[in-house]
Amino acid sequence: MRAWPGPNVPKLPGEPVPLRLFDTSAGEIRPSALGPGAGMYVCGITPYDATHLGHAFTYLAFDLVNRQWRDNGFAVKYVQNVTDVDDPLLERATATGVDWTELAADQIELYRDDMTALRILPPDAYVGVVEEMDMVVERIVELDQRGAVYSIDGDLYFSVKSDPNYGKVSGFDTETQLALFAERGGDPDREGKKDPLDCLLWRAARDGEPSWPSPLGAGRPGWHMECVAIALDHLGMGFDVQGGGSDLVFPHHEMGASEAQVLTEKWPYAQHYVHAGMVGYEGEKMSKSRGNLVFVSRLRNEGHDPMAVRMALLNHHYRSDWEWTDQDLVDGQARLDRWRAAVSPPTGPHAEKYLREIRTALANDLDTVEALALFDAWAREQLTSGGSDDGAVGVMSRASDSLFGVAL
Ligand code: 5CA
Ligand code: ZN
């Protein structure tokens, strides 16, 4: 499906720094994307509600990865899905009496506008599950041929432990897995399951639910397989980064990896599993099901500069869990004003050292907090004593645009 317009990413002088990223599976910071290309799959929205700041924080994190890789000269292939068939979307549509396809189309459009306003680089392939249904079905048939599938009343399950590497993405013990599985859409207690952790691949058609034909009977796909089919189709096995928020570590990314590893008999599914921290609001994780949301579109409609919102989000390290307050936006706007004032004069303090240090901070597991402070230091020097370098202002302005995604 159509993504959104991509902003221009200015080229910068000087040497780029290779990006090191924390890998959930390895539990440590490791070099990412050893080249020559770089492939990334980031789990997209389930389009039943507009973009909240938690979503924005997660997509911003991967936008920074994309920008770092581009600065390093990689040809980046970025794939993102839209979960345009899944339980929460269908439930919301039924509850509000709206057609599920219309609800999805409206929310996807709003998301595109929010991403555009926040200057998030669009994916190269933006793929809805519905448009990839044939591929999803094909993958499930292949898994069945490999003997990793069984049926309970026509609903097809994946035997997760048919993958010898099952469990390596999250490293969670069985008790934690069971608790999270039940909490996040799984059905550990269903009668007839061979293992409580086995996950749904194909849900047989039910009255009032959309369904698609398949050699395995009419139905609709399970969530994890949707992402796997799209990622394998567009990136293939062993791509560089599988991304999403930390609420996707288990079961979504664990089970997706196992499905792909059984399908291809290869390991690993992704070289890095990268997860953004959870943004909270008023004491709890911001989530559509809890309803404690601050929407990007609301802030935009209130007249806030999207660059101030972006600046506010950048001030939290991508792996940290944190809580949004109004002060975040006040601080983000103030910093944006300072930076804009600092790039107004025609000349400024030398930029080379600052640019090198900013790149080094961002390449160190996206240390935006440090990188922003370094830009602040240049801006402070400019605003207190000025400088005579007539290329510096242009370089720092382009660095803000290219590396932070903040247009000054
Ligand atoms: N469609 C699935 C992924 S295939 C999904 O999780 N959709 S979502 O709309 O619920 O979330 C979209 C992305 O935002 C996911 O990567 C999720 O991990 C992330 N996310 C959701 N809530 C938050 C939050 N409060 N803070 C940070 N990231 C969040
Ligand atoms: Zn996903």
Short mmCIF file of C-alpha atoms and ligand atoms in Angstrom, two decimals:
data_model
loop_
_atom_site.label_atom_id
_atom_site.label_comp_id
_atom_site.label_asym_id
_atom_site.label_seq_id
_atom_site.Cartn_x
_atom_site.Cartn_y
_atom_site.Cartn_z
CA MET A 1 0.00 0.00 0.00
CA ARG A 2 0.99 3.63 -0.35
CA ALA A 3 3.37 4.90 2.34
CA TRP A 4 3.88 8.63 2.90
CA PRO A 5 6.13 11.26 1.29
CA GLY A 6 9.79 11.09 2.30
CA PRO A 7 11.64 14.21 3.43
CA ASN A 8 14.99 14.96 1.85
CA VAL A 9 17.97 13.69 3.88
CA PRO A 10 20.93 16.03 3.42
CA LYS A 11 24.41 14.54 3.04
CA LEU A 12 26.94 15.50 5.69
CA PRO A 13 30.66 16.17 5.52
CA GLY A 14 33.18 14.17 7.54
CA GLU A 15 33.33 10.51 8.51
CA PRO A 16 30.22 8.53 9.49
CA VAL A 17 30.42 6.16 12.47
CA PRO A 18 29.15 2.55 12.21
CA LEU A 19 26.01 1.98 14.27
CA ARG A 20 26.09 -0.31 17.30
CA LEU A 21 22.73 -1.40 18.66
CA PHE A 22 21.44 -3.35 21.64
CA ASP A 23 20.19 -6.77 20.56
CA THR A 24 17.48 -8.19 22.81
CA SER A 25 18.44 -11.75 21.90
CA ALA A 26 22.16 -11.37 22.67
CA GLY A 27 21.47 -9.06 25.62
CA GLU A 28 24.28 -6.71 24.56
CA ILE A 29 25.22 -3.88 22.23
CA ARG A 30 26.65 -5.21 18.97
CA PRO A 31 27.63 -3.79 15.56
CA SER A 32 24.62 -3.61 13.25
CA ALA A 33 24.34 -3.97 9.48
CA LEU A 34 27.68 -5.23 8.29
CA GLY A 35 26.73 -4.19 4.73
CA PRO A 36 26.66 -3.63 1.84
CA GLY A 37 22.87 -3.26 2.21
CA ALA A 38 20.80 -3.04 5.35
CA GLY A 39 17.35 -4.55 5.83
CA MET A 40 14.88 -3.64 8.54
CA TYR A 41 11.38 -4.84 9.34
CA VAL A 42 9.44 -2.79 11.87
CA CYS A 43 6.08 -3.99 13.12
CA GLY A 44 3.45 -1.48 12.04
CA ILE A 45 0.22 -0.30 13.59
CA THR A 46 -3.02 -2.15 14.07
CA PRO A 47 -5.15 0.60 12.56
CA TYR A 48 -8.07 0.91 14.96
CA ASP A 49 -6.99 4.13 16.66
CA ALA A 50 -4.80 7.06 15.76
CA THR A 51 -1.07 7.41 16.41
CA HIS A 52 -0.30 8.02 20.07
CA LEU A 53 3.03 9.16 21.45
CA GLY A 54 4.04 5.57 22.27
CA HIS A 55 3.74 4.63 18.61
CA ALA A 56 5.57 7.80 17.62
CA PHE A 57 8.42 6.98 20.05
CA THR A 58 8.85 3.50 18.59
CA TYR A 59 8.81 4.65 14.94
CA LEU A 60 11.17 7.47 15.79
CA ALA A 61 13.68 4.98 17.21
CA PHE A 62 13.76 3.04 13.95
CA ASP A 63 13.83 6.25 11.95
CA LEU A 64 17.07 7.03 13.75
CA VAL A 65 18.44 3.60 12.81
CA ASN A 66 17.48 4.29 9.20
CA ARG A 67 19.18 7.71 9.31
CA GLN A 68 22.35 6.29 10.88
CA TRP A 69 22.59 3.58 8.25
CA ARG A 70 22.05 6.09 5.45
CA ASP A 71 24.74 8.33 6.93
CA ASN A 72 26.99 5.27 6.70
CA GLY A 73 26.18 4.98 3.01
CA PHE A 74 24.09 1.79 3.17
CA ALA A 75 21.36 1.09 0.69
CA VAL A 76 18.58 0.63 3.26
CA LYS A 77 15.55 -1.52 2.63
CA TYR A 78 12.92 -0.69 5.20
CA VAL A 79 9.72 -2.74 5.41
CA GLN A 80 6.75 -2.04 7.64
CA ASN A 81 3.42 -3.82 7.82
CA VAL A 82 -0.09 -2.76 8.66
CA THR A 83 -1.98 -5.29 10.75
CA ASP A 84 -5.17 -4.65 8.83
CA VAL A 85 -6.85 -7.90 9.89
CA ASP A 86 -6.67 -8.82 13.55
CA ASP A 87 -8.89 -9.28 16.59
CA PRO A 88 -8.60 -5.78 18.12
CA LEU A 89 -9.43 -4.07 14.81
CA LEU A 90 -12.45 -6.30 14.17
CA GLU A 91 -13.64 -5.92 17.78
CA ARG A 92 -13.42 -2.12 17.62
CA ALA A 93 -15.25 -2.06 14.28
CA THR A 94 -18.06 -4.22 15.67
CA ALA A 95 -18.29 -2.21 18.89
CA THR A 96 -18.60 1.09 17.02
CA GLY A 97 -20.72 -0.20 14.14
CA VAL A 98 -18.17 0.79 11.51
CA ASP A 99 -17.05 -1.34 8.60
CA TRP A 100 -13.62 -2.77 9.56
CA THR A 101 -12.04 -1.87 6.22
CA GLU A 102 -13.19 1.74 6.54
CA LEU A 103 -11.95 2.00 10.11
CA ALA A 104 -8.56 0.69 8.97
CA ALA A 105 -8.37 3.01 5.94
CA ASP A 106 -9.19 6.09 8.06
CA GLN A 107 -6.67 5.30 10.76
CA ILE A 108 -3.93 4.44 8.26
CA GLU A 109 -4.49 7.81 6.59
CA LEU A 110 -4.20 9.61 9.93
CA TYR A 111 -1.03 7.65 10.73
CA ARG A 112 0.49 8.66 7.38
CA ASP A 113 -0.19 12.31 8.16
CA ASP A 114 1.34 11.98 11.62
CA MET A 115 4.46 10.25 10.30
CA THR A 116 4.83 12.90 7.60
CA ALA A 117 4.50 15.71 10.14
CA LEU A 118 7.10 14.07 12.39
CA ARG A 119 9.47 13.65 9.41
CA ILE A 120 9.74 9.91 9.83
CA LEU A 121 11.28 8.41 6.69
CA PRO A 122 8.71 6.20 4.97
CA PRO A 123 9.30 2.48 4.55
CA ASP A 124 10.34 1.33 1.09
CA ALA A 125 7.62 -1.28 1.28
CA TYR A 126 4.48 -0.52 3.29
CA VAL A 127 2.49 -3.70 3.26
CA GLY A 128 -0.99 -4.56 4.48
CA VAL A 129 -1.77 -8.12 5.49
CA VAL A 130 -4.83 -8.19 3.25
CA GLU A 131 -2.78 -7.43 0.16
CA GLU A 132 -0.27 -10.15 1.07
CA MET A 133 -2.84 -12.83 1.93
CA ASP A 134 -1.75 -15.31 -0.77
CA MET A 135 1.77 -15.29 0.60
CA VAL A 136 0.55 -15.77 4.17
CA VAL A 137 -1.52 -18.78 3.11
CA GLU A 138 1.40 -20.22 1.16
CA ARG A 139 3.65 -20.02 4.21
CA ILE A 140 1.15 -21.79 6.41
CA VAL A 141 0.80 -24.57 3.82
CA GLU A 142 4.61 -24.91 3.81
CA LEU A 143 4.74 -25.10 7.59
CA ASP A 144 2.07 -27.78 7.46
CA GLN A 145 4.16 -29.76 4.94
CA ARG A 146 7.03 -29.57 7.42
CA GLY A 147 4.86 -31.23 10.05
CA ALA A 148 4.78 -28.23 12.40
CA VAL A 149 1.03 -27.62 12.23
CA TYR A 150 -2.02 -29.23 13.86
CA SER A 151 -5.70 -28.46 13.89
CA ILE A 152 -8.20 -27.92 16.68
CA ASP A 153 -11.67 -27.74 15.14
CA GLY A 154 -10.23 -26.26 11.94
CA ASP A 155 -8.09 -23.66 13.74
CA LEU A 156 -4.46 -24.29 12.86
CA TYR A 157 -1.69 -24.12 15.46
CA PHE A 158 2.06 -23.92 15.14
CA SER A 159 4.09 -26.28 17.33
CA VAL A 160 6.50 -23.66 18.63
CA LYS A 161 8.93 -26.22 19.97
CA SER A 162 9.45 -27.73 16.54
CA ASP A 163 12.03 -24.91 16.37
CA PRO A 164 15.19 -25.97 18.26
CA ASN A 165 16.00 -22.28 18.75
CA TYR A 166 12.63 -21.39 20.23
CA GLY A 167 13.07 -19.09 23.24
CA LYS A 168 16.29 -17.40 22.15
CA VAL A 169 14.80 -14.05 21.19
CA SER A 170 13.37 -13.18 24.60
CA GLY A 171 15.31 -15.59 26.81
CA PHE A 172 12.23 -15.67 29.08
CA ASP A 173 11.53 -18.64 31.35
CA THR A 174 8.37 -20.72 30.82
CA GLU A 175 6.43 -19.05 33.61
CA THR A 176 7.04 -15.58 32.14
CA GLN A 177 6.22 -16.83 28.66
CA LEU A 178 2.91 -18.27 29.82
CA ALA A 179 1.92 -15.09 31.63
CA LEU A 180 2.78 -12.82 28.67
CA PHE A 181 1.17 -15.15 26.15
CA ALA A 182 -2.14 -15.03 28.03
CA GLU A 183 -1.88 -11.25 28.41
CA ARG A 184 -1.04 -10.53 24.77
CA GLY A 185 -3.57 -12.33 22.64
CA GLY A 186 -2.53 -15.96 23.22
CA ASP A 187 -4.76 -18.82 24.38
CA PRO A 188 -2.64 -21.06 26.65
CA ASP A 189 -5.68 -22.78 28.16
CA ARG A 190 -7.45 -23.91 25.02
CA GLU A 191 -8.43 -27.56 25.18
CA GLY A 192 -6.61 -29.83 22.72
CA LYS A 193 -3.38 -27.87 22.47
CA LYS A 194 -0.21 -29.95 22.41
CA ASP A 195 1.72 -27.23 24.20
CA PRO A 196 0.00 -24.28 25.90
CA LEU A 197 2.43 -21.93 24.12
CA ASP A 198 1.59 -23.11 20.60
CA CYS A 199 0.28 -20.14 18.65
CA LEU A 200 -2.53 -19.69 16.17
CA LEU A 201 -1.60 -19.69 12.48
CA TRP A 202 -5.03 -19.73 10.87
CA ARG A 203 -8.41 -19.13 12.45
CA ALA A 204 -11.22 -20.99 10.70
CA ALA A 205 -13.97 -18.76 9.32
CA ARG A 206 -16.61 -17.65 11.89
CA ASP A 207 -19.93 -15.97 11.22
CA GLY A 208 -19.59 -12.22 11.02
CA GLU A 209 -15.81 -12.27 10.57
CA PRO A 210 -13.93 -11.68 7.33
CA SER A 211 -12.29 -14.77 5.86
CA TRP A 212 -10.23 -15.80 2.89
CA PRO A 213 -10.16 -19.12 1.01
CA SER A 214 -7.19 -21.43 1.43
CA PRO A 215 -6.28 -25.08 0.80
CA LEU A 216 -6.54 -25.45 4.59
CA GLY A 217 -10.09 -24.15 4.71
CA ALA A 218 -11.49 -20.64 4.75
CA GLY A 219 -10.29 -18.41 7.56
CA ARG A 220 -7.95 -15.59 8.52
CA PRO A 221 -4.34 -15.57 9.63
CA GLY A 222 -2.81 -15.47 13.07
CA TRP A 223 -0.87 -12.34 13.97
CA HIS A 224 2.73 -13.62 14.11
CA MET A 225 2.53 -15.37 10.75
CA GLU A 226 1.28 -12.19 9.10
CA CYS A 227 4.53 -10.39 9.89
CA VAL A 228 6.73 -13.37 9.03
CA ALA A 229 5.16 -13.81 5.59
CA ILE A 230 5.64 -10.13 4.78
CA ALA A 231 9.21 -9.96 6.13
CA LEU A 232 10.34 -13.10 4.29
CA ASP A 233 8.70 -11.94 1.08
CA HIS A 234 10.33 -8.50 1.14
CA LEU A 235 13.61 -9.09 2.97
CA GLY A 236 14.31 -12.82 3.13
CA MET A 237 15.85 -14.72 6.01
CA GLY A 238 18.60 -13.22 8.18
CA PHE A 239 17.80 -9.53 7.63
CA ASP A 240 19.49 -6.98 9.86
CA VAL A 241 16.90 -5.63 12.28
CA GLN A 242 13.51 -6.82 13.47
CA GLY A 243 12.06 -3.88 15.35
CA GLY A 244 9.10 -2.88 17.46
CA GLY A 245 8.19 -1.80 20.96
CA SER A 246 9.28 -3.95 23.91
CA ASP A 247 5.71 -5.26 24.27
CA LEU A 248 6.42 -7.26 21.10
CA VAL A 249 9.44 -9.20 22.40
CA PHE A 250 7.17 -11.99 23.54
CA PRO A 251 5.17 -13.65 22.09
CA HIS A 252 5.20 -11.75 18.79
CA HIS A 253 8.88 -11.66 17.89
CA GLU A 254 9.73 -14.93 19.62
CA MET A 255 7.06 -16.88 17.80
CA GLY A 256 7.56 -15.12 14.50
CA ALA A 257 11.25 -16.02 14.59
CA SER A 258 10.43 -19.68 15.28
CA GLU A 259 7.89 -19.84 12.47
CA ALA A 260 10.45 -18.45 10.03
CA GLN A 261 13.24 -20.69 11.34
CA VAL A 262 11.13 -23.83 10.89
CA LEU A 263 10.01 -22.67 7.44
CA THR A 264 13.53 -22.07 6.16
CA GLU A 265 15.57 -24.39 8.42
CA LYS A 266 17.88 -21.43 8.93
CA TRP A 267 18.85 -19.38 11.96
CA PRO A 268 18.56 -16.60 12.87
CA TYR A 269 15.48 -14.94 11.43
CA ALA A 270 16.99 -11.50 12.16
CA GLN A 271 20.54 -10.47 13.09
CA HIS A 272 19.28 -7.99 15.69
CA TYR A 273 16.04 -7.78 17.64
CA VAL A 274 15.65 -4.17 18.65
CA HIS A 275 12.98 -2.89 21.00
CA ALA A 276 11.86 0.57 22.02
CA GLY A 277 10.82 1.25 25.60
CA MET A 278 7.23 1.87 26.58
CA VAL A 279 5.85 5.37 26.90
CA GLY A 280 3.46 5.78 29.79
CA TYR A 281 0.94 8.43 30.71
CA GLU A 282 -0.73 9.06 34.04
CA GLY A 283 0.85 6.07 35.69
CA GLU A 284 0.38 3.37 33.06
CA LYS A 285 1.67 2.23 29.68
CA MET A 286 -0.03 4.31 27.00
CA SER A 287 -2.22 1.83 25.19
CA LYS A 288 -5.27 1.74 23.01
CA SER A 289 -6.90 -0.84 25.23
CA ARG A 290 -6.43 1.33 28.36
CA GLY A 291 -7.43 4.52 26.60
CA ASN A 292 -4.84 6.76 28.34
CA LEU A 293 -3.63 8.21 25.10
CA VAL A 294 -2.01 11.39 23.89
CA PHE A 295 -2.46 11.50 20.14
CA VAL A 296 0.07 13.07 17.82
CA SER A 297 -2.85 14.44 15.79
CA ARG A 298 -4.31 16.11 18.88
CA LEU A 299 -1.06 17.92 19.59
CA ARG A 300 -0.87 18.97 15.94
CA ASN A 301 -4.46 20.22 15.98
CA GLU A 302 -3.69 22.23 19.10
CA GLY A 303 -1.05 24.03 17.05
CA HIS A 304 2.09 22.44 18.49
CA ASP A 305 5.03 22.28 16.11
CA PRO A 306 5.61 18.60 15.17
CA MET A 307 9.35 19.31 15.37
CA ALA A 308 8.89 20.21 19.05
CA VAL A 309 7.11 16.87 19.57
CA ARG A 310 9.97 15.09 17.83
CA MET A 311 12.48 16.99 19.95
CA ALA A 312 10.58 16.02 23.10
CA LEU A 313 10.65 12.32 22.16
CA LEU A 314 14.34 12.45 21.25
CA ASN A 315 15.14 13.55 24.78
CA HIS A 316 14.46 10.00 26.05
CA HIS A 317 16.77 7.12 25.18
CA TYR A 318 14.88 4.75 22.90
CA ARG A 319 15.23 1.78 25.26
CA SER A 320 13.96 3.55 28.35
CA ASP A 321 10.43 3.28 29.71
CA TRP A 322 9.22 6.76 30.58
CA GLU A 323 6.14 8.80 31.20
CA TRP A 324 4.99 11.67 29.00
CA THR A 325 4.14 14.95 30.75
CA ASP A 326 3.26 18.38 29.39
CA GLN A 327 6.71 19.53 30.47
CA ASP A 328 8.27 17.28 27.79
CA LEU A 329 6.67 19.41 25.12
CA VAL A 330 7.57 22.69 26.82
CA ASP A 331 11.22 21.56 26.98
CA GLY A 332 11.15 20.27 23.39
CA GLN A 333 9.82 23.58 22.11
CA ALA A 334 12.39 25.56 24.12
CA ARG A 335 15.25 23.48 22.71
CA LEU A 336 13.88 23.84 19.18
CA ASP A 337 13.74 27.64 19.65
CA ARG A 338 17.36 27.69 20.87
CA TRP A 339 18.59 25.60 17.96
CA ARG A 340 16.68 27.75 15.47
CA ALA A 341 18.15 30.91 16.99
CA ALA A 342 21.61 29.35 16.80
CA VAL A 343 21.36 28.64 13.07
CA SER A 344 20.07 32.13 12.19
CA PRO A 345 23.37 34.05 12.01
CA PRO A 346 25.40 33.54 8.82
CA THR A 347 28.49 32.27 10.66
CA GLY A 348 29.12 30.19 13.78
CA PRO A 349 31.65 28.21 15.84
CA HIS A 350 33.49 25.38 14.02
CA ALA A 351 31.20 22.39 13.51
CA GLU A 352 33.61 19.51 12.80
CA LYS A 353 34.28 18.42 16.37
CA TYR A 354 30.60 18.68 17.36
CA LEU A 355 29.46 16.75 14.31
CA ARG A 356 31.97 13.99 15.00
CA GLU A 357 30.86 13.73 18.62
CA ILE A 358 27.15 13.78 17.73
CA ARG A 359 27.68 10.97 15.23
CA THR A 360 29.65 9.00 17.82
CA ALA A 361 26.89 9.40 20.42
CA LEU A 362 24.14 8.34 18.01
CA ALA A 363 26.19 5.38 16.77
CA ASN A 364 26.46 4.23 20.38
CA ASP A 365 23.05 2.53 20.62
CA LEU A 366 21.31 5.76 19.56
CA ASP A 367 22.32 7.87 22.54
CA THR A 368 20.07 10.76 21.62
CA VAL A 369 20.24 12.30 25.09
CA GLU A 370 24.00 12.76 24.77
CA ALA A 371 23.75 13.78 21.12
CA LEU A 372 21.19 16.50 21.89
CA ALA A 373 23.41 17.81 24.69
CA LEU A 374 26.31 18.05 22.23
CA PHE A 375 24.23 20.05 19.78
CA ASP A 376 23.13 22.22 22.73
CA ALA A 377 26.78 22.90 23.49
CA TRP A 378 27.40 24.18 19.96
CA ALA A 379 24.21 26.27 20.13
CA ARG A 380 25.27 27.72 23.49
CA GLU A 381 28.68 28.68 22.15
CA GLN A 382 27.02 30.30 19.16
CA LEU A 383 24.47 32.20 21.22
CA THR A 384 26.98 33.41 23.82
CA SER A 385 30.07 34.23 21.77
CA GLY A 386 29.21 33.49 18.13
CA GLY A 387 31.79 32.23 15.64
CA SER A 388 33.43 33.11 12.37
CA ASP A 389 33.19 29.86 10.42
CA ASP A 390 30.99 30.58 7.44
CA GLY A 391 30.20 26.89 6.75
CA ALA A 392 29.32 25.93 10.33
CA VAL A 393 25.71 27.03 10.44
CA GLY A 394 24.88 25.13 7.27
CA VAL A 395 26.61 21.98 8.54
CA MET A 396 24.87 22.03 11.92
CA SER A 397 21.53 22.77 10.36
CA ARG A 398 21.93 19.85 7.97
CA ALA A 399 23.15 17.63 10.81
CA SER A 400 19.96 18.39 12.75
CA ASP A 401 17.89 17.55 9.70
CA SER A 402 19.80 14.48 8.59
CA LEU A 403 20.68 12.76 11.89
CA PHE A 404 17.95 13.93 14.29
CA GLY A 405 15.26 14.45 11.64
CA VAL A 406 14.60 17.90 13.09
CA ALA A 407 14.17 20.56 10.41
CA LEU A 408 15.29 23.91 11.81
N1 5CA B 1 0.31 -4.34 14.62
C1 5CA B 1 1.07 -4.81 15.75
C2 5CA B 1 2.49 -5.14 15.38
S1 5CA B 1 2.58 -6.27 14.04
C3 5CA B 1 1.05 -3.78 16.88
O1 5CA B 1 1.63 -4.04 17.90
N2 5CA B 1 0.36 -2.67 16.63
S2 5CA B 1 0.16 -1.48 17.69
O2 5CA B 1 -0.61 -0.48 16.97
O3 5CA B 1 -0.39 -1.97 18.89
O4 5CA B 1 1.56 -0.90 18.01
C4 5CA B 1 2.37 -0.35 16.98
C5 5CA B 1 3.82 -0.22 17.46
O5 5CA B 1 3.87 0.71 18.55
C6 5CA B 1 4.40 -1.52 17.99
O6 5CA B 1 5.77 -1.61 17.61
C7 5CA B 1 4.29 -1.38 19.50
O7 5CA B 1 5.30 -2.11 20.16
C8 5CA B 1 4.50 0.12 19.68
N3 5CA B 1 3.84 0.64 20.89
C9 5CA B 1 2.55 0.46 21.29
N4 5CA B 1 2.30 1.10 22.46
C10 5CA B 1 3.48 1.70 22.82
C11 5CA B 1 3.89 2.52 23.93
N5 5CA B 1 3.05 2.86 24.90
N6 5CA B 1 5.17 2.96 23.97
C12 5CA B 1 6.04 2.65 22.96
N7 5CA B 1 5.71 1.89 21.89
C13 5CA B 1 4.45 1.42 21.81
ZN ZN B 2 4.48 -7.52 13.78
#
